[in-house]
Tab-separated table of C-alpha atoms in Angstrom:
chain	number	residue	atom	x	y	z
A	1252	MET	CA	6.411	-23.879	-102.721
A	1253	LYS	CA	5.543	-20.515	-101.185
A	1254	THR	CA	2.222	-21.953	-100.069
A	1255	GLN	CA	3.993	-24.754	-98.179
A	1256	ILE	CA	6.400	-22.327	-96.484
A	1257	LEU	CA	3.517	-20.045	-95.420
A	1258	ALA	CA	1.589	-22.998	-94.013
A	1259	GLY	CA	4.675	-24.083	-92.033
A	1260	LEU	CA	5.081	-20.594	-90.511
A	1261	VAL	CA	1.444	-20.500	-89.454
A	1262	CYS	CA	1.738	-23.892	-87.775
A	1263	LEU	CA	4.923	-22.791	-85.995
A	1264	SER	CA	3.215	-19.597	-84.741
A	1265	LEU	CA	0.230	-21.551	-83.458
A	1266	LEU	CA	2.519	-24.017	-81.678
A	1267	MET	CA	4.494	-21.228	-79.991
A	1268	ALA	CA	1.276	-19.490	-78.916
A	1269	CYS	CA	0.013	-22.688	-77.334
A	1270	ASN	CA	3.296	-23.170	-75.453
A	1271	ASN	CA	3.191	-19.554	-74.125
A	1272	LYS	CA	-0.420	-20.021	-73.003
A	1273	ASP	CA	0.482	-23.206	-71.149
A	1274	LYS	CA	3.370	-21.412	-69.394
A	1275	LYS	CA	1.102	-18.536	-68.352
A	1276	GLU	CA	-1.457	-20.962	-66.998
A	1277	VAL	CA	1.237	-22.757	-65.062
A	1278	VAL	CA	2.525	-19.474	-63.621
A	1279	GLN	CA	-0.985	-18.315	-62.743
A	1280	THR	CA	-1.878	-21.590	-61.036
A	1281	GLU	CA	1.278	-21.559	-58.878
A	1282	LYS	CA	0.506	-20.008	-55.382
A	1283	PRO	CA	3.184	-18.277	-53.321
A	1284	ALA	CA	4.184	-20.031	-50.123
A	1285	THR	CA	2.332	-18.508	-47.141
A	1286	VAL	CA	4.379	-16.979	-44.298
A	1287	ASN	CA	2.949	-16.933	-40.784
A	1288	THR	CA	3.788	-13.463	-39.477
A	1289	ASP	CA	2.618	-14.453	-35.982
A	1290	GLU	CA	5.474	-16.928	-35.604
A	1291	VAL	CA	9.199	-16.494	-35.197
A	1292	GLN	CA	12.061	-18.975	-35.231
A	1293	LEU	CA	15.110	-18.517	-33.019
A	1294	THR	CA	18.371	-20.354	-33.162
A	1295	ASP	CA	19.607	-22.103	-30.027
A	1296	GLU	CA	22.248	-19.404	-29.647
A	1297	GLN	CA	19.691	-16.582	-29.984
A	1298	ALA	CA	17.409	-18.168	-27.384
A	1299	LYS	CA	20.323	-18.638	-24.993
A	1300	ASN	CA	21.597	-15.082	-25.404
A	1301	ALA	CA	18.112	-13.657	-24.904
A	1302	GLY	CA	17.579	-15.645	-21.700
A	1303	ILE	CA	14.278	-17.116	-22.869
A	1304	LEU	CA	12.428	-19.223	-20.293
A	1305	THR	CA	9.162	-21.095	-20.780
A	1306	GLY	CA	6.544	-22.567	-18.494
A	1307	LYS	CA	2.852	-23.107	-17.896
A	1308	ILE	CA	0.191	-20.567	-17.017
A	1309	ILE	CA	-0.320	-20.873	-13.272
A	1310	GLN	CA	-3.284	-20.495	-10.939
A	1311	LYS	CA	-2.789	-17.592	-8.523
A	1312	THR	CA	-4.972	-15.946	-5.918
A	1313	MET	CA	-5.225	-12.271	-6.831
A	1314	HIS	CA	-7.185	-9.259	-5.717
A	1315	SER	CA	-9.657	-7.309	-7.736
A	1316	VAL	CA	-8.512	-3.713	-7.584
A	1317	ILE	CA	-10.098	-0.264	-7.362
A	1318	ASN	CA	-7.872	2.452	-8.852
A	1319	VAL	CA	-8.261	5.844	-7.154
A	1320	ASN	CA	-6.433	9.150	-6.689
A	1321	GLY	CA	-5.599	11.231	-3.649
A	1322	VAL	CA	-2.986	13.313	-1.846
A	1323	VAL	CA	-0.450	12.886	0.940
A	1324	ASP	CA	-1.647	14.469	4.168
A	1325	VAL	CA	-0.461	14.895	7.753
A	1326	PRO	CA	-2.722	13.825	10.629
A	1327	PRO	CA	-3.938	16.773	12.731
A	1328	GLU	CA	-1.837	15.713	15.718
A	1329	ASN	CA	1.329	16.027	13.601
A	1330	SER	CA	0.578	19.493	12.257
A	1331	TYR	CA	1.457	22.535	14.391
A	1332	SER	CA	0.825	26.261	14.237
A	1333	VAL	CA	3.314	28.247	16.324
A	1334	SER	CA	2.389	31.580	17.908
A	1335	VAL	CA	3.730	33.739	20.730
A	1336	PRO	CA	1.695	33.709	23.975
A	1337	MET	CA	2.202	37.457	24.429
A	1338	GLY	CA	2.652	40.014	21.661
A	1339	GLY	CA	6.017	41.500	20.789
A	1340	TYR	CA	8.489	42.456	18.081
A	1341	ILE	CA	10.394	39.799	16.120
A	1342	LYS	CA	14.014	40.504	16.976
A	1343	LYS	CA	15.653	37.514	15.255
A	1344	MET	CA	14.646	34.622	12.986
A	1345	ILE	CA	16.771	31.672	11.906
A	1346	ILE	CA	14.374	29.571	9.832
A	1347	MET	CA	12.817	29.480	6.397
A	1348	PRO	CA	10.237	27.236	4.666
A	1349	GLY	CA	11.459	23.728	3.966
A	1350	MET	CA	13.951	23.565	6.824
A	1351	LEU	CA	14.104	20.446	8.993
A	1352	VAL	CA	14.177	21.375	12.680
A	1353	LYS	CA	14.519	19.356	15.857
A	1354	LYS	CA	12.174	19.559	18.807
A	1355	GLY	CA	13.290	22.457	21.031
A	1356	THR	CA	15.080	24.360	18.258
A	1357	VAL	CA	14.868	28.152	18.690
A	1358	LEU	CA	12.696	29.432	15.852
A	1359	ALA	CA	12.704	33.135	16.728
A	1360	THR	CA	13.500	35.685	19.431
A	1361	VAL	CA	10.788	38.185	20.433
A	1362	GLU	CA	11.183	41.286	22.597
A	1363	ASP	CA	8.755	43.636	24.325
A	1364	GLN	CA	8.545	45.754	27.471
A	1365	GLN	CA	5.598	43.743	28.787
A	1366	TYR	CA	7.982	40.839	29.409
A	1367	ILE	CA	9.983	43.099	31.708
A	1368	GLN	CA	6.816	44.205	33.455
A	1369	LEU	CA	5.684	40.612	34.014
A	1370	GLN	CA	9.017	39.667	35.581
A	1371	GLN	CA	8.913	42.774	37.749
A	1372	ASP	CA	5.392	41.953	38.925
A	1373	TYR	CA	6.409	38.427	39.815
A	1374	LEU	CA	9.484	39.405	41.831
A	1375	THR	CA	7.572	42.189	43.620
A	1376	SER	CA	4.705	39.849	44.432
A	1377	GLN	CA	7.106	37.212	45.693
A	1378	ASN	CA	8.751	39.687	48.040
A	1379	ARG	CA	5.369	40.838	49.344
A	1380	LEU	CA	4.396	37.183	49.861
A	1381	LYS	CA	7.377	36.745	52.164
A	1382	PHE	CA	6.281	39.779	54.209
A	1383	LEU	CA	2.664	38.590	54.386
A	1384	ALA	CA	3.795	35.111	55.412
A	1385	THR	CA	5.725	36.577	58.322
A	1386	ASP	CA	2.858	38.869	59.274
A	1387	TYR	CA	0.402	35.973	59.088
A	1388	THR	CA	2.515	33.916	61.483
A	1389	ARG	CA	2.793	36.852	63.886
A	1390	GLN	CA	-0.941	37.695	63.795
A	1391	LYS	CA	-1.835	34.049	64.278
A	1392	GLY	CA	0.209	33.937	67.488
A	1393	LEU	CA	-1.296	37.168	68.786
A	1394	ASN	CA	-4.804	35.975	68.012
A	1395	GLN	CA	-4.264	32.768	69.935
A	1396	THR	CA	-3.401	34.831	73.054
A	1397	LYS	CA	-6.280	37.200	72.319
A	1398	ALA	CA	-3.803	40.065	71.983
A	1399	THR	CA	-5.388	40.985	68.655
A	1400	SER	CA	-8.915	40.773	67.342
A	1401	ASP	CA	-10.213	38.017	65.108
A	1402	LYS	CA	-11.000	40.581	62.415
A	1403	ILE	CA	-7.389	41.697	62.084
A	1404	PHE	CA	-6.190	38.080	61.929
A	1405	GLN	CA	-8.760	37.171	59.313
A	1406	GLN	CA	-7.749	40.148	57.164
A	1407	THR	CA	-4.097	39.178	57.446
A	1408	GLU	CA	-4.905	35.576	56.525
A	1409	SER	CA	-6.941	36.715	53.507
A	1410	ASP	CA	-4.143	38.980	52.240
A	1411	TYR	CA	-1.639	36.163	52.630
A	1412	ASN	CA	-3.759	33.649	50.698
A	1413	ASN	CA	-4.539	36.146	47.918
A	1414	GLN	CA	-0.846	36.896	47.530
A	1415	LYS	CA	-0.035	33.184	47.194
A	1416	VAL	CA	-2.592	32.932	44.379
A	1417	LEU	CA	-1.124	35.981	42.646
A	1418	VAL	CA	2.451	34.649	42.841
A	1419	LYS	CA	1.418	31.257	41.437
A	1420	ALA	CA	-0.542	32.874	38.603
A	1421	LEU	CA	2.385	35.131	37.649
A	1422	ALA	CA	4.713	32.116	37.762
A	1423	GLN	CA	2.500	30.282	35.245
A	1424	LYS	CA	2.499	33.325	32.949
A	1425	LEU	CA	6.290	33.335	33.044
A	1426	ARG	CA	6.409	29.633	32.174
A	1427	LEU	CA	4.027	30.312	29.295
A	1428	ILE	CA	6.570	32.611	27.665
A	1429	GLY	CA	9.507	30.334	28.442
A	1430	ILE	CA	10.927	31.992	31.568
A	1431	ASN	CA	11.611	29.791	34.589
A	1432	PRO	CA	10.310	31.567	37.737
A	1433	GLU	CA	12.439	29.327	39.969
A	1434	THR	CA	15.653	30.855	38.639
A	1435	LEU	CA	14.369	34.411	38.093
A	1436	ASN	CA	15.902	37.184	40.182
A	1437	GLU	CA	16.585	40.888	39.876
A	1438	ASN	CA	19.800	40.177	37.964
A	1439	SER	CA	18.249	37.878	35.340
A	1440	ILE	CA	15.379	40.082	34.150
A	1441	THR	CA	15.263	40.005	30.312
A	1442	ARG	CA	13.344	41.879	27.649
A	1443	THR	CA	13.382	38.980	25.165
A	1444	ILE	CA	11.827	35.550	24.988
A	1445	LYS	CA	12.547	32.628	22.687
A	1446	ILE	CA	10.053	30.689	20.557
A	1447	TYR	CA	10.921	26.968	20.495
A	1448	SER	CA	9.842	24.281	18.021
A	1449	PRO	CA	7.218	22.043	19.679
A	1450	ILE	CA	8.099	19.071	17.416
A	1451	GLY	CA	10.784	17.719	15.164
A	1452	GLY	CA	9.762	18.164	11.547
A	1453	TYR	CA	9.628	20.487	8.562
A	1454	VAL	CA	8.786	24.186	8.461
A	1455	THR	CA	6.021	24.660	5.887
A	1456	LYS	CA	5.144	28.330	6.361
A	1457	VAL	CA	6.838	31.437	7.766
A	1458	ASN	CA	4.308	34.251	8.168
A	1459	VAL	CA	6.527	36.929	9.774
A	1460	ASN	CA	9.762	38.791	9.228
A	1461	THR	CA	12.339	40.453	11.465
A	1462	GLY	CA	11.081	43.644	13.085
A	1463	LYS	CA	7.384	42.864	12.697
A	1464	PHE	CA	5.066	43.246	15.680
A	1465	VAL	CA	2.949	40.152	16.320
A	1466	ASN	CA	-0.058	39.590	18.541
A	1467	ALA	CA	-0.856	36.543	20.603
A	1468	THR	CA	-3.435	35.484	17.999
A	1469	ASP	CA	-1.007	35.639	15.067
A	1470	ILE	CA	0.406	32.389	13.626
A	1471	LEU	CA	4.126	32.858	13.183
A	1472	PHE	CA	5.141	29.485	11.762
A	1473	GLU	CA	3.542	26.240	10.598
A	1474	LEU	CA	5.279	22.889	10.977
A	1475	ILE	CA	4.559	19.275	10.157
A	1476	GLY	CA	6.005	16.255	11.909
A	1477	SER	CA	8.486	14.159	9.981
A	1478	GLY	CA	6.957	10.883	11.152
A	1479	GLU	CA	3.522	9.562	10.342
A	1480	LEU	CA	1.908	10.410	6.985
A	1481	HIS	CA	-1.588	9.729	5.719
A	1482	ALA	CA	-3.035	9.171	2.265
A	1483	ASN	CA	-6.360	10.898	1.689
A	1484	LEU	CA	-8.023	9.072	-1.216
A	1485	THR	CA	-11.157	10.020	-3.147
A	1486	VAL	CA	-13.390	6.994	-3.804
A	1487	PHE	CA	-16.588	6.890	-5.842
A	1488	GLU	CA	-19.849	5.970	-4.140
A	1489	LYS	CA	-20.223	2.699	-6.071
A	1490	ASP	CA	-16.822	1.491	-4.808
A	1491	ALA	CA	-17.054	2.746	-1.208
A	1492	ALA	CA	-19.315	-0.155	-0.171
A	1493	SER	CA	-16.496	-2.608	-1.008
A	1494	LEU	CA	-14.045	-0.999	1.391
A	1495	LYS	CA	-13.379	-1.731	5.034
A	1496	LYS	CA	-10.888	-0.795	7.713
A	1497	GLY	CA	-7.552	-2.598	7.408
A	1498	GLN	CA	-7.615	-3.189	3.639
A	1499	GLU	CA	-4.248	-2.815	1.924
A	1500	VAL	CA	-3.593	0.038	-0.485
A	1501	ILE	CA	-0.644	0.327	-2.897
A	1502	CYS	CA	0.270	3.978	-3.574
A	1503	SER	CA	2.736	5.762	-5.837
A	1504	SER	CA	3.458	9.464	-6.235
A	1505	THR	CA	3.797	11.341	-9.504
A	1506	MET	CA	7.213	12.561	-8.330
A	1507	ASN	CA	8.533	8.996	-7.948
A	1508	PRO	CA	6.159	6.577	-9.735
A	1509	GLU	CA	8.547	3.611	-9.422
A	1510	LYS	CA	8.457	3.700	-5.614
A	1511	LYS	CA	5.534	1.771	-4.095
A	1512	TYR	CA	4.131	2.837	-0.738
A	1513	ILE	CA	2.071	0.422	1.342
A	1514	ALA	CA	-0.897	1.877	3.231
A	1515	LYS	CA	-3.850	0.509	5.176
A	1516	ILE	CA	-7.324	1.976	5.412
A	1517	HIS	CA	-7.726	3.715	8.767
A	1518	LEU	CA	-11.037	5.520	8.369
A	1519	ILE	CA	-13.803	5.793	5.771
A	1520	THR	CA	-15.719	9.075	5.916
A	1521	PRO	CA	-19.415	8.151	6.412
A	1522	ASN	CA	-20.641	10.813	4.022
A	1523	ILE	CA	-21.141	11.074	0.250
A	1524	GLU	CA	-20.362	14.458	-1.300
A	1525	ASP	CA	-22.297	16.137	-4.114
A	1526	ASP	CA	-19.913	14.632	-6.697
A	1527	ARG	CA	-20.843	11.136	-5.393
A	1528	THR	CA	-17.485	10.504	-3.745
A	1529	THR	CA	-16.210	9.983	-0.223
A	1530	THR	CA	-12.800	10.333	1.421
A	1531	VAL	CA	-10.811	7.358	2.649
A	1532	HIS	CA	-7.987	7.961	5.147
A	1533	CYS	CA	-5.049	5.534	5.032
A	1534	ASP	CA	-1.934	5.134	7.201
A	1535	ILE	CA	1.226	4.954	5.068
A	1536	GLN	CA	3.409	2.164	6.438
A	1537	ASN	CA	6.716	2.964	4.704
A	1538	PRO	CA	7.038	6.751	4.227
A	1539	ASP	CA	10.341	8.336	3.238
A	1540	PRO	CA	11.699	11.925	3.059
A	1541	LYS	CA	10.844	12.138	-0.664
A	1542	LEU	CA	7.135	11.757	0.069
A	1543	LEU	CA	5.946	15.264	0.890
A	1544	PRO	CA	2.552	16.428	2.211
A	1545	GLY	CA	0.339	17.635	-0.609
A	1546	ALA	CA	1.914	15.301	-3.197
A	1547	PHE	CA	-0.538	13.712	-5.657
A	1548	LEU	CA	-1.023	9.952	-5.317
A	1549	ASN	CA	-2.219	7.136	-7.541
A	1550	ALA	CA	-3.515	4.233	-5.497
A	1551	ALA	CA	-4.867	0.717	-5.961
A	1552	ILE	CA	-7.129	-0.766	-3.288
A	1553	ALA	CA	-7.399	-4.560	-3.112
A	1554	VAL	CA	-11.038	-5.434	-2.432
A	1555	SER	CA	-11.389	-9.212	-2.893
A	1556	ASN	CA	-9.549	-12.478	-3.554
A	1557	GLN	CA	-10.090	-14.839	-6.475
A	1558	THR	CA	-8.075	-17.577	-8.208
A	1559	VAL	CA	-7.149	-16.666	-11.784
A	1560	ASN	CA	-4.786	-17.676	-14.604
A	1561	ALA	CA	-1.612	-15.641	-14.289
A	1562	LEU	CA	1.824	-15.152	-15.798
A	1563	PRO	CA	4.859	-13.117	-14.738
A	1564	GLU	CA	4.866	-9.522	-15.960
A	1565	ASP	CA	7.913	-10.346	-18.113
A	1566	ALA	CA	5.789	-12.771	-20.136
A	1567	ILE	CA	3.469	-10.054	-21.490
A	1568	VAL	CA	4.344	-7.785	-24.418
A	1569	LYS	CA	2.479	-4.797	-25.757
A	1570	TRP	CA	2.351	-4.135	-29.490
A	1571	GLU	CA	0.166	-1.517	-31.203
A	1572	ASN	CA	-1.904	-1.036	-28.015
A	1573	LYS	CA	-2.655	-4.750	-27.687
A	1574	TYR	CA	-1.234	-7.364	-25.317
A	1575	TYR	CA	0.336	-10.662	-26.399
A	1576	ILE	CA	2.101	-13.745	-25.076
A	1577	PHE	CA	4.266	-16.269	-26.959
A	1578	GLU	CA	3.362	-19.967	-27.067
A	1579	GLU	CA	5.867	-22.652	-28.038
A	1580	ALA	CA	5.099	-23.977	-31.525
A	1581	GLY	CA	8.150	-26.193	-31.956
A	1582	HIS	CA	11.842	-26.200	-31.146
A	1583	GLN	CA	12.728	-22.508	-30.530
A	1584	ARG	CA	9.657	-21.534	-32.570
A	1585	TYR	CA	7.109	-19.275	-30.899
A	1586	GLN	CA	3.634	-18.113	-31.879
A	1587	MET	CA	2.286	-14.716	-30.858
A	1588	ILE	CA	-1.100	-15.038	-29.074
A	1589	PRO	CA	-3.314	-11.997	-28.284
A	1590	VAL	CA	-4.627	-11.911	-24.710
A	1591	GLU	CA	-6.721	-9.730	-22.451
A	1592	ILE	CA	-5.031	-8.911	-19.169
A	1593	GLY	CA	-6.419	-8.213	-15.703
A	1594	PRO	CA	-4.919	-6.695	-12.542
A	1595	THR	CA	-1.269	-6.963	-11.538
A	1596	MET	CA	-0.092	-8.183	-8.139
A	1597	ASP	CA	3.297	-9.261	-6.773
A	1598	GLY	CA	4.860	-9.313	-10.239
A	1599	PHE	CA	2.100	-11.398	-11.873
A	1600	ILE	CA	-0.645	-10.373	-14.321
A	1601	GLU	CA	-4.022	-12.037	-14.716
A	1602	ILE	CA	-4.513	-13.603	-18.173
A	1603	LYS	CA	-8.147	-13.523	-19.303
A	1604	THR	CA	-8.331	-16.107	-22.099
A	1605	SER	CA	-10.364	-19.284	-22.536
A	1606	LYS	CA	-7.933	-20.847	-25.025
A	1607	ARG	CA	-5.987	-23.846	-23.766
A	1608	LEU	CA	-2.304	-23.073	-24.037
A	1609	GLY	CA	0.788	-25.209	-23.734
A	1610	ASN	CA	4.196	-23.929	-22.729
A	1611	VAL	CA	4.508	-20.178	-23.019
A	1612	VAL	CA	7.424	-17.801	-22.696
A	1613	THR	CA	7.637	-16.604	-19.080
A	1614	LYS	CA	10.757	-14.453	-19.259
A	1615	ASN	CA	12.200	-11.977	-21.786
A	1616	ALA	CA	9.207	-12.105	-24.113
A	1617	TYR	CA	10.157	-8.693	-25.486
A	1618	ALA	CA	13.340	-10.188	-26.949
A	1619	ILE	CA	11.166	-12.444	-29.117
A	1620	LEU	CA	8.939	-9.522	-30.111
A	1621	MET	CA	11.969	-7.516	-31.237
A	1622	LYS	CA	13.244	-10.464	-33.265
A	1623	MET	CA	9.823	-10.894	-34.884
A	1624	LYS	CA	9.231	-7.249	-35.753
A	1625	ASN	CA	12.769	-6.217	-36.595
A	1626	GLY	CA	14.419	-9.383	-37.827
A	1627	GLY	CA	11.564	-11.149	-39.570
A	1628	GLU	CA	12.467	-14.738	-40.300
A	1629	GLU	CA	16.209	-14.159	-40.517
A	1630	GLY	CA	18.379	-16.694	-38.866
A	1631	GLU	CA	16.080	-19.714	-39.419
């Protein structure tokens, strides 16, 4: 009896072991369902709220671009150094660096005794000219009647002509320091002169202070015109051959990178420096007060036209330093496709891929990326 019971237990154990083995084999042979992490499913409501739009990759004529750096500059004709024609002491100043001044604004008042002397010399010479003019007329009449010798008349004529030259020269000196000789008389003699701004623009440097003596060779102030600005760009030798006058340049400053300035090449320096670069001068077409001389510029020069595959900038997403687009893979289902991008122009980016693609997301692609990376497959 015991032998039969023991045999039954052994058979039961073997049967249970076989069943467990079959279950394990079944479990081991079952494969988990694969999940495509490059795809995301949106509901109709999610797609509507995100403003998703789709379309085809288009053919667009775009430029190949040379990216360069440079600075904002002022053309020589718009940059002024202000000095005083005759030395003197700075009596009064009303400007400081950075000020915007109009043409004709008084920048400083200068005084010196030599201004008094010059006015005195002019008035004295003018009075003597009147006397010599009268004497010349009288001697001319006497000479015609032979009442006086030719020598005396010639001397009188010479003195008269010399005095006219002297008066005109002194008048020009007065105009040089801003005094009108036509209105000068003994009651209007002044010891001061005024220094006026030759242009309307910004004061960039003030090299003097009140009470300082300045010479005619000293530069008192430096100004730049508030109008035309140039972009001086540094271009490598290998790229310079692709440039020509009139080519369009898109610039942006580090102070305001979102603002785009349009410039056109005006002059290419016909010389290569030791660092294998040359300077390209460009006229900025749309300057504004925020763009200051000396500001650093990033610039893109369009050098050629070619037809390429392109999508709007809003169709491209960047994830982990790679660029992607989203292709439709079904109703509100989108697949993430890696792409290589080219230059950007007028809101479009060149797409460098040989793969044939159907409809792709053209607007709000980042909304799909956020759903994919943050929401996973929720909401399917």
